[in-house]
């Protein structure tokens, strides 16, 4: 900003530093201008002193440490949660990304490959999945462990945010998410269909093995429950009754006490 003021002042042949200070305050944002006017240097005629005084209001605005990796991570997380529907929004993301990543790379706090990975991570899921799919075809020679170069990602994103491709993307915003979910399901181990049949057969065989031959009421092997004389005797005596479903039960309608696999009629009856 201050460099622009100096260039414009030089082009307009303005050598009065006090006039430069007034111009800087006039063209600054209203909130910022109100603060700058309170500076002692704002009422003087020393341009350099004014610039230093203003920069003191913004710690970290200069120097190698004005950005850190966390700043880049916050930006990526912020844009990943936003919608991206045009190339203008794509350009805005790229400018803000480069503003932070360029100083980090220059000061060896971020590698080029890390920058490339961060950049793609900042796209909404639906767009990021389509970009990866497109680049997997275009850059088929790229090693799986390497991130797609930032410029290639930009080219793919521009293509997706244009014309028919953009219309299709907006019409199916969940496609990328659904595609990822399908990939997760398809990667899960499938159980062979024969296992289900085998398990069902085993269960039926178990149940059949638990059944006792002959009458379940009196233990006689020569007949079954439906032909048992003891059942008739108990019914006539009122010791048992048949419920609405035809099953034998106690006179109060409750089930006949028994342990699974043990006969109804006890040995002393």
Tab-separated table of C-alpha atoms in Angstrom:
chain	number	residue	atom	x	y	z
A	1	UNK	CA	0.000	0.000	0.000
A	2	UNK	CA	2.698	2.482	0.994
A	3	UNK	CA	4.744	1.546	-2.071
A	4	UNK	CA	1.724	2.366	-4.247
A	5	UNK	CA	1.393	5.769	-2.559
A	6	UNK	CA	5.070	6.488	-3.218
A	7	UNK	CA	4.791	5.466	-6.894
A	8	UNK	CA	1.677	7.596	-7.439
A	9	UNK	CA	3.222	10.571	-5.636
A	10	UNK	CA	6.320	10.327	-7.794
A	11	UNK	CA	4.220	10.076	-10.962
A	12	UNK	CA	2.244	13.168	-9.886
A	13	UNK	CA	5.486	15.022	-9.014
A	14	UNK	CA	4.425	15.415	-5.364
A	15	UNK	CA	7.512	15.972	-3.242
A	16	UNK	CA	5.690	17.143	-0.130
A	17	UNK	CA	5.869	14.265	2.362
A	18	UNK	CA	3.052	15.753	4.444
A	19	UNK	CA	0.822	15.520	1.354
A	20	UNK	CA	1.832	11.885	0.930
A	21	UNK	CA	0.812	11.190	4.522
A	22	UNK	CA	-2.589	12.798	3.961
A	23	UNK	CA	-3.059	10.803	0.753
A	24	UNK	CA	-2.222	7.544	2.530
A	25	UNK	CA	-4.780	8.271	5.256
A	26	UNK	CA	-7.401	9.309	2.692
A	27	UNK	CA	-7.128	6.104	0.656
A	28	UNK	CA	-6.911	3.722	3.597
A	29	UNK	CA	-9.976	1.863	4.889
A	30	UNK	CA	-12.124	4.052	7.103
A	31	UNK	CA	-11.458	2.049	10.272
A	32	UNK	CA	-7.722	2.046	9.619
A	33	UNK	CA	-7.647	5.749	8.705
A	34	UNK	CA	-9.276	6.719	12.000
A	35	UNK	CA	-6.481	4.954	13.892
A	36	UNK	CA	-3.691	6.348	11.692
A	37	UNK	CA	-4.894	9.897	12.293
A	38	UNK	CA	-4.232	9.486	16.016
A	39	UNK	CA	-0.510	8.904	15.425
A	40	UNK	CA	1.844	11.760	16.212
A	41	UNK	CA	3.700	11.090	12.953
A	42	UNK	CA	0.466	11.662	11.001
A	43	UNK	CA	0.567	15.397	11.741
A	44	UNK	CA	4.245	15.764	10.821
A	45	UNK	CA	6.027	15.885	7.522
A	46	UNK	CA	8.282	12.822	7.810
A	47	UNK	CA	6.980	10.099	5.511
A	48	UNK	CA	9.394	7.408	6.698
A	49	UNK	CA	8.530	8.076	10.352
A	50	UNK	CA	4.829	7.827	9.514
A	51	UNK	CA	5.304	4.493	7.728
A	52	UNK	CA	7.266	3.077	10.677
A	53	UNK	CA	4.607	4.273	13.145
A	54	UNK	CA	1.811	2.653	11.133
A	55	UNK	CA	3.663	-0.662	10.807
A	56	UNK	CA	4.143	-0.719	14.575
A	57	UNK	CA	0.351	-1.007	14.817
A	58	UNK	CA	0.482	-4.339	12.961
A	59	UNK	CA	2.938	-6.725	14.627
A	60	UNK	CA	4.091	-9.434	12.265
A	61	UNK	CA	3.214	-7.528	9.099
A	62	UNK	CA	6.836	-7.757	8.010
A	63	UNK	CA	9.672	-10.205	8.383
A	64	UNK	CA	10.150	-13.915	7.835
A	65	UNK	CA	7.902	-14.887	10.751
A	66	UNK	CA	4.734	-13.097	9.695
A	67	UNK	CA	3.211	-16.432	8.596
A	68	UNK	CA	3.468	-19.978	9.973
A	69	UNK	CA	2.246	-23.402	8.844
A	70	UNK	CA	-0.792	-23.113	11.085
A	71	UNK	CA	-1.954	-20.078	9.072
A	72	UNK	CA	-1.908	-22.203	5.924
A	73	UNK	CA	-3.732	-25.053	7.641
A	74	UNK	CA	-6.467	-22.689	8.870
A	75	UNK	CA	-6.910	-21.311	5.350
A	76	UNK	CA	-7.170	-24.816	3.877
A	77	UNK	CA	-9.745	-25.892	6.475
A	78	UNK	CA	-11.767	-22.732	5.906
A	79	UNK	CA	-11.979	-23.124	2.126
A	80	UNK	CA	-12.597	-26.867	2.307
A	81	UNK	CA	-15.856	-26.121	4.141
A	82	UNK	CA	-16.926	-23.448	1.634
A	83	UNK	CA	-18.732	-23.880	-1.660
A	84	UNK	CA	-16.715	-23.154	-4.806
A	85	UNK	CA	-18.954	-22.392	-7.782
A	86	UNK	CA	-16.882	-20.199	-10.078
A	87	UNK	CA	-13.391	-19.486	-11.339
A	88	UNK	CA	-13.497	-16.185	-9.451
A	89	UNK	CA	-13.783	-18.086	-6.170
A	90	UNK	CA	-11.029	-20.416	-7.343
A	91	UNK	CA	-8.785	-17.417	-8.049
A	92	UNK	CA	-9.537	-15.928	-4.643
A	93	UNK	CA	-8.511	-19.166	-2.940
A	94	UNK	CA	-5.299	-19.366	-4.954
A	95	UNK	CA	-4.294	-15.768	-4.168
A	96	UNK	CA	-4.818	-16.193	-0.442
A	97	UNK	CA	-3.036	-19.545	-0.517
A	98	UNK	CA	0.018	-18.138	-2.305
A	99	UNK	CA	0.125	-15.120	-0.008
A	100	UNK	CA	0.823	-17.466	2.906
A	101	UNK	CA	2.649	-20.349	1.232
A	102	UNK	CA	5.170	-18.288	-0.771
A	103	UNK	CA	6.919	-16.743	2.290
A	104	UNK	CA	6.921	-20.143	4.020
A	105	UNK	CA	8.669	-21.744	1.039
A	106	UNK	CA	11.094	-18.829	0.703
A	107	UNK	CA	12.085	-19.239	4.352
A	108	UNK	CA	12.336	-23.041	4.028
A	109	UNK	CA	9.424	-23.658	6.387
A	110	UNK	CA	7.396	-25.481	3.749
A	111	UNK	CA	8.418	-27.836	0.933
A	112	UNK	CA	7.003	-27.549	-2.570
A	113	UNK	CA	5.429	-31.003	-2.317
A	114	UNK	CA	3.774	-30.063	0.983
A	115	UNK	CA	2.405	-26.908	-0.608
A	116	UNK	CA	0.938	-28.952	-3.469
A	117	UNK	CA	-0.750	-31.369	-1.062
A	118	UNK	CA	-2.150	-28.530	1.067
A	119	UNK	CA	-3.516	-26.749	-2.002
A	120	UNK	CA	-5.641	-29.683	-3.171
A	121	UNK	CA	-6.842	-30.349	0.378
A	122	UNK	CA	-8.393	-26.877	0.412
A	123	UNK	CA	-11.001	-27.744	-2.233
A	124	UNK	CA	-14.524	-28.846	-1.276
A	125	UNK	CA	-14.858	-32.634	-1.309
A	126	UNK	CA	-16.961	-32.849	-4.479
A	127	UNK	CA	-14.462	-30.785	-6.478
A	128	UNK	CA	-11.360	-32.372	-4.938
A	129	UNK	CA	-12.571	-35.872	-5.853
A	130	UNK	CA	-13.215	-34.843	-9.455
A	131	UNK	CA	-9.837	-33.103	-9.689
A	132	UNK	CA	-8.091	-36.251	-8.451
A	133	UNK	CA	-10.030	-38.391	-10.915
A	134	UNK	CA	-9.124	-36.123	-13.838
A	135	UNK	CA	-5.461	-35.901	-12.857
A	136	UNK	CA	-5.249	-39.672	-12.351
A	137	UNK	CA	-5.885	-39.901	-16.093
A	138	UNK	CA	-3.837	-36.912	-17.249
A	139	UNK	CA	-0.896	-37.553	-14.899
A	140	UNK	CA	-0.973	-41.344	-14.941
A	141	UNK	CA	2.846	-41.378	-14.760
A	142	UNK	CA	2.937	-39.603	-11.397
A	143	UNK	CA	4.080	-41.738	-8.470
A	144	UNK	CA	1.188	-42.559	-6.096
A	145	UNK	CA	3.069	-41.053	-3.141
A	146	UNK	CA	3.635	-37.715	-4.902
A	147	UNK	CA	1.167	-34.843	-4.647
A	148	UNK	CA	-0.303	-33.415	-7.833
A	149	UNK	CA	1.540	-30.180	-8.747
A	150	UNK	CA	-0.322	-27.010	-7.867
A	151	UNK	CA	-0.469	-25.803	-11.471
A	152	UNK	CA	-1.966	-29.105	-12.642
A	153	UNK	CA	-4.581	-28.873	-9.907
A	154	UNK	CA	-5.418	-25.337	-11.026
A	155	UNK	CA	-5.846	-26.432	-14.653
A	156	UNK	CA	-8.130	-29.308	-13.652
A	157	UNK	CA	-10.178	-27.070	-11.337
A	158	UNK	CA	-10.581	-24.441	-14.061
A	159	UNK	CA	-11.876	-27.125	-16.410
A	160	UNK	CA	-14.396	-28.347	-13.827
A	161	UNK	CA	-15.598	-24.818	-13.071
A	162	UNK	CA	-16.455	-24.090	-16.692
A	163	UNK	CA	-19.655	-24.597	-18.703
A	164	UNK	CA	-21.189	-28.061	-18.816
A	165	UNK	CA	-18.717	-29.506	-16.310
A	166	UNK	CA	-19.749	-26.872	-13.748
A	167	UNK	CA	-23.451	-27.510	-14.418
A	168	UNK	CA	-22.973	-31.235	-13.824
A	169	UNK	CA	-20.969	-30.577	-10.677
A	170	UNK	CA	-23.629	-28.288	-9.187
A	171	UNK	CA	-26.378	-30.727	-10.146
A	172	UNK	CA	-24.641	-33.562	-8.249
A	173	UNK	CA	-22.991	-31.975	-5.194
A	174	UNK	CA	-23.025	-35.270	-3.282
A	175	UNK	CA	-21.426	-37.328	-6.033
A	176	UNK	CA	-17.904	-36.980	-4.719
A	177	UNK	CA	-19.005	-37.917	-1.225
A	178	UNK	CA	-21.077	-40.862	-2.449
A	179	UNK	CA	-18.178	-42.021	-4.646
A	180	UNK	CA	-15.863	-42.058	-1.636
A	181	UNK	CA	-18.446	-43.964	0.384
A	182	UNK	CA	-18.841	-46.533	-2.402
A	183	UNK	CA	-15.089	-46.957	-2.589
A	184	UNK	CA	-15.027	-47.617	1.142
A	185	UNK	CA	-17.778	-50.206	0.811
A	186	UNK	CA	-16.179	-51.901	-2.177
A	187	UNK	CA	-12.858	-52.146	-0.353
A	188	UNK	CA	-14.479	-53.947	2.582
A	189	UNK	CA	-13.998	-57.731	2.473
A	190	UNK	CA	-17.045	-59.475	1.060
A	191	UNK	CA	-18.426	-62.588	2.681
A	192	UNK	CA	-18.906	-65.455	0.209
A	193	UNK	CA	-22.564	-66.165	-0.479
A	194	UNK	CA	-22.065	-69.823	0.372
A	195	UNK	CA	-21.201	-68.897	3.958
A	196	UNK	CA	-24.750	-67.702	4.612
A	197	UNK	CA	-26.240	-70.937	3.283
A	198	UNK	CA	-23.770	-72.963	5.279
A	199	UNK	CA	-24.533	-71.054	8.476
A	200	UNK	CA	-28.293	-71.473	7.962
A	201	UNK	CA	-27.878	-75.193	7.295
A	202	UNK	CA	-25.744	-75.585	10.420
A	203	UNK	CA	-28.341	-73.739	12.501
A	204	UNK	CA	-31.130	-75.990	11.245
A	205	UNK	CA	-29.044	-79.075	11.926
A	206	UNK	CA	-28.392	-77.839	15.464
A	207	UNK	CA	-32.080	-77.335	16.090
A	208	UNK	CA	-32.893	-80.783	14.684
A	209	UNK	CA	-30.261	-82.338	16.930
A	210	UNK	CA	-31.892	-80.722	19.974
A	211	UNK	CA	-35.257	-82.385	19.223
A	212	UNK	CA	-35.918	-85.612	21.120
A	213	UNK	CA	-37.540	-88.605	19.442
A	214	UNK	CA	-40.956	-89.715	20.622
A	215	UNK	CA	-43.301	-87.843	22.972
A	216	UNK	CA	-41.996	-84.672	24.543
A	217	UNK	CA	-44.533	-85.005	27.365
A	218	UNK	CA	-44.127	-88.526	28.751
A	219	UNK	CA	-40.817	-89.658	27.199
A	220	UNK	CA	-42.467	-92.630	25.452
A	221	UNK	CA	-40.675	-93.366	22.180
A	222	UNK	CA	-43.659	-95.169	20.635
A	223	UNK	CA	-45.768	-92.079	20.009
A	224	UNK	CA	-45.657	-88.298	19.759
A	225	UNK	CA	-47.144	-85.502	21.803
A	226	UNK	CA	-50.320	-85.282	19.696
A	227	UNK	CA	-51.104	-88.965	20.461
A	228	UNK	CA	-50.169	-88.985	24.151
A	229	UNK	CA	-52.820	-90.378	26.549
A	230	UNK	CA	-51.193	-88.542	29.448
A	231	UNK	CA	-51.910	-85.265	27.716
A	232	UNK	CA	-55.593	-86.216	27.456
A	233	UNK	CA	-55.659	-87.182	31.145
A	234	UNK	CA	-54.026	-83.911	32.221
A	235	UNK	CA	-56.418	-81.910	30.066
A	236	UNK	CA	-59.460	-83.676	31.533
A	237	UNK	CA	-58.148	-83.156	35.060
A	238	UNK	CA	-57.627	-79.450	34.375
A	239	UNK	CA	-53.936	-79.619	35.199
A	240	UNK	CA	-53.132	-78.186	31.785
A	241	UNK	CA	-55.105	-76.483	29.033
A	242	UNK	CA	-54.658	-75.626	25.386
A	243	UNK	CA	-54.055	-71.951	24.713
A	244	UNK	CA	-55.506	-69.890	21.826
A	245	UNK	CA	-52.611	-70.987	19.641
A	246	UNK	CA	-53.225	-74.680	20.377
A	247	UNK	CA	-50.140	-75.069	22.550
A	248	UNK	CA	-50.259	-76.749	25.941
A	249	UNK	CA	-50.019	-74.371	28.883
A	250	UNK	CA	-50.838	-74.062	32.583
A	251	UNK	CA	-54.449	-73.337	33.681
A	252	UNK	CA	-53.567	-69.653	34.200
A	253	UNK	CA	-52.367	-69.416	30.594
A	254	UNK	CA	-48.688	-69.414	31.525
A	255	UNK	CA	-46.138	-71.738	29.951
A	256	UNK	CA	-45.546	-75.171	31.466
A	257	UNK	CA	-42.343	-74.917	33.554
A	258	UNK	CA	-39.570	-76.869	31.912
A	259	UNK	CA	-35.905	-76.728	31.094
A	260	UNK	CA	-35.019	-76.765	27.371
A	261	UNK	CA	-34.405	-80.379	26.326
A	262	UNK	CA	-36.260	-81.870	29.359
A	263	UNK	CA	-39.707	-83.492	29.030
A	264	UNK	CA	-42.890	-81.926	30.372
A	265	UNK	CA	-43.924	-84.904	32.483
A	266	UNK	CA	-41.674	-85.439	35.494
A	267	UNK	CA	-40.701	-88.935	36.592
A	268	UNK	CA	-42.908	-88.999	39.721
A	269	UNK	CA	-46.115	-88.166	37.826
